[in-house]
Short mmCIF file of C-alpha atoms in Angstrom, two decimals:
data_model
loop_
_atom_site.label_atom_id
_atom_site.label_comp_id
_atom_site.label_asym_id
_atom_site.label_seq_id
_atom_site.Cartn_x
_atom_site.Cartn_y
_atom_site.Cartn_z
CA MET A 48 18.82 18.54 -17.32
CA THR A 49 15.96 16.09 -17.64
CA ALA A 50 16.86 13.71 -14.86
CA ASN A 51 16.61 13.78 -11.07
CA THR A 52 19.91 12.48 -9.70
CA PRO A 53 22.12 14.93 -11.69
CA HIS A 54 20.26 17.77 -9.98
CA LEU A 55 22.69 17.21 -7.17
CA PHE A 56 24.89 19.53 -9.27
CA PHE A 57 22.17 21.78 -10.73
CA ASP A 58 23.01 24.97 -8.81
CA GLU A 59 26.73 24.63 -9.46
CA LEU A 60 26.18 24.00 -13.16
CA GLN A 61 23.69 26.87 -13.48
CA SER A 62 26.21 29.25 -11.89
CA ARG A 63 28.78 28.34 -14.56
CA VAL A 64 26.67 28.76 -17.70
CA ASP A 65 24.87 31.70 -19.27
CA VAL A 66 22.00 29.57 -20.51
CA PRO A 67 18.83 29.53 -18.41
CA MET A 68 18.07 26.10 -17.00
CA LEU A 69 14.77 24.71 -15.75
CA SER A 70 15.04 22.54 -12.67
CA ILE A 71 13.04 19.32 -12.55
CA VAL A 72 13.05 19.69 -8.75
CA ASP A 73 11.71 23.28 -8.81
CA ALA A 74 9.04 22.29 -11.33
CA THR A 75 8.01 19.35 -9.13
CA ALA A 76 7.85 21.58 -6.04
CA SER A 77 5.61 24.02 -7.96
CA GLU A 78 3.27 21.17 -8.88
CA ALA A 79 3.21 19.95 -5.27
CA ARG A 80 2.29 23.49 -4.14
CA ARG A 81 -0.46 23.62 -6.78
CA LEU A 82 -1.84 20.36 -5.39
CA LYS A 83 -1.53 21.76 -1.82
CA LEU A 84 0.66 18.86 -0.69
CA LYS A 85 2.48 19.06 2.63
CA ASN A 86 4.51 15.84 2.93
CA CYS A 87 5.72 14.07 -0.20
CA GLY A 88 7.36 10.69 -0.25
CA LEU A 89 10.45 10.62 -2.45
CA LEU A 90 11.32 7.47 -4.39
CA GLY A 91 14.40 7.35 -6.60
CA THR A 92 17.99 6.27 -6.81
CA GLY A 93 19.97 5.94 -3.61
CA ILE A 94 21.80 9.17 -4.46
CA THR A 95 18.54 11.07 -4.90
CA MET A 96 16.97 9.69 -1.72
CA ASN A 97 20.14 10.17 0.37
CA ASN A 98 20.76 13.80 -0.62
CA SER A 99 18.87 16.95 0.28
CA PHE A 100 18.37 18.69 -3.07
CA PHE A 101 14.66 17.80 -3.09
CA SER A 102 14.06 18.56 0.59
CA ASP A 103 15.97 21.86 0.37
CA VAL A 104 13.70 23.13 -2.43
CA PHE A 105 10.47 21.79 -0.89
CA LYS A 106 11.33 23.18 2.54
CA LYS A 107 11.42 26.72 1.06
CA SER A 108 7.69 26.34 0.40
CA GLY A 109 6.88 24.80 3.77
CA MET A 110 6.64 21.24 2.43
CA GLU A 111 8.35 18.15 3.77
CA ILE A 112 10.09 15.35 1.93
CA THR A 113 9.99 11.88 3.43
CA VAL A 114 12.26 9.11 2.19
CA PRO A 115 11.82 5.39 2.77
CA GLY A 116 13.76 3.50 5.43
CA GLU A 117 17.23 2.14 4.71
CA THR A 118 16.05 -1.35 3.70
CA GLN A 119 13.43 0.13 1.38
CA LYS A 120 15.95 2.56 -0.15
CA LYS A 121 18.32 -0.30 -0.86
CA TYR A 122 15.49 -2.32 -2.44
CA LEU A 123 14.48 0.61 -4.68
CA ASN A 124 18.04 1.37 -5.77
CA THR A 125 18.74 -2.28 -6.56
CA LYS A 126 15.52 -2.72 -8.54
CA LEU A 127 16.10 0.50 -10.47
CA PHE A 128 19.56 -0.49 -11.66
CA SER A 129 19.09 -4.25 -12.04
CA GLU A 130 15.62 -4.25 -13.63
CA ILE A 131 13.68 -1.05 -14.34
CA GLU A 132 16.44 0.90 -16.09
CA LEU A 133 17.08 -2.21 -18.20
CA GLY A 134 13.43 -2.38 -19.29
CA ILE A 135 12.57 -5.30 -17.00
CA PHE A 136 9.20 -4.78 -15.30
CA LYS A 137 8.27 -7.53 -12.86
CA ASN A 138 4.93 -7.67 -11.07
CA GLU A 139 6.64 -8.52 -7.78
CA THR A 140 8.85 -5.42 -8.13
CA ARG A 141 5.81 -3.25 -8.85
CA ASP A 142 4.09 -4.75 -5.80
CA GLY A 143 7.19 -4.15 -3.68
CA ILE A 144 7.33 -0.48 -4.64
CA LEU A 145 3.61 -0.10 -4.03
CA GLN A 146 4.10 -1.62 -0.59
CA ILE A 147 6.75 1.02 0.15
CA ILE A 148 4.31 3.78 -0.86
CA ASP A 149 1.56 2.29 1.29
CA GLU A 150 3.88 1.94 4.29
CA MET A 151 5.06 5.54 3.89
CA LYS A 152 1.45 6.71 3.76
CA GLN A 153 0.50 4.70 6.86
CA THR A 154 3.67 5.41 8.87
CA ASN A 155 4.73 8.89 7.72
CA GLY A 156 1.45 10.39 6.52
CA ILE A 157 2.68 11.25 3.04
CA ASP A 158 0.03 12.99 0.93
CA GLY A 159 1.87 12.65 -2.38
CA VAL A 160 4.65 10.55 -3.87
CA ILE A 161 7.46 11.84 -6.08
CA MET A 162 8.75 9.54 -8.82
CA GLY A 163 12.28 10.87 -8.29
CA CYS A 164 13.76 8.67 -11.00
CA THR A 165 12.59 9.22 -14.56
CA GLU A 166 12.21 5.45 -15.10
CA LEU A 167 9.83 4.86 -12.18
CA PRO A 168 6.70 5.90 -14.14
CA LEU A 169 7.48 3.06 -16.55
CA ILE A 170 6.60 0.54 -13.84
CA LEU A 171 4.12 2.76 -11.92
CA PRO A 172 2.23 4.65 -14.65
CA ASP A 173 -0.88 5.71 -12.72
CA ASP A 174 -1.52 9.26 -11.51
CA GLU A 175 -2.52 8.05 -8.04
CA TYR A 176 -1.87 5.15 -5.69
CA TYR A 177 -3.60 4.55 -2.34
CA GLY A 178 -5.54 7.78 -2.78
CA ILE A 179 -2.47 10.00 -3.04
CA PRO A 180 -1.23 11.78 -6.17
CA VAL A 181 1.89 10.71 -8.01
CA LEU A 182 4.28 13.45 -9.07
CA ASN A 183 5.81 12.18 -12.30
CA THR A 184 8.88 14.42 -12.45
CA THR A 185 9.45 13.72 -16.14
CA LYS A 186 5.94 14.77 -17.14
CA ILE A 187 6.03 17.79 -14.83
CA HIS A 188 9.41 18.93 -16.19
CA ILE A 189 8.31 18.56 -19.82
CA ASN A 190 5.15 20.57 -19.13
CA GLU A 191 7.26 23.32 -17.53
CA ILE A 192 9.64 23.37 -20.51
CA VAL A 193 6.70 23.67 -22.93
CA ARG A 194 5.14 26.43 -20.82
CA CYS A 195 8.39 28.40 -20.80
CA CYS A 196 8.88 27.94 -24.55
CA ARG A 197 5.35 29.24 -25.18
CA GLU A 198 5.98 32.28 -22.98
CA GLU A 199 9.27 32.89 -24.78
CA SER A 200 7.59 32.67 -28.21
CA ASP A 201 4.97 35.21 -27.08
CA ILE A 202 7.76 37.69 -26.29
CA VAL A 203 9.46 37.39 -29.67
#
């Protein structure tokens, strides 16, 4: 399941199938641990930011998830569905999202930011903003899938 929001149902789906599944959220938490992050800002769809599936996984490793304020969440959700997911990348939208990251760093002390929507890296492609690392969940998940496939091919 190579998207963030559907992970709301990941555990339920995994319990109903006999096929091993790799969680984009677990893979992202592993990368955050590797980077020794403690408090990651989570940007994504309203559903992703308003649910606890990221914070539940991160909390198990002693890490916090911080989400933007209500006005910022609404802004992000609107821009995702009315622009970014339609391939529309406006400079003022990019600047608005960067402002949210900066405010979260200044106000909440985030030390990393999770691109919790697979389209966000299309408008924010850098690996770092304001001196904090970006966790591109798509890239992280793909790397985890490749790693697992390599391990599996070594066994056979």
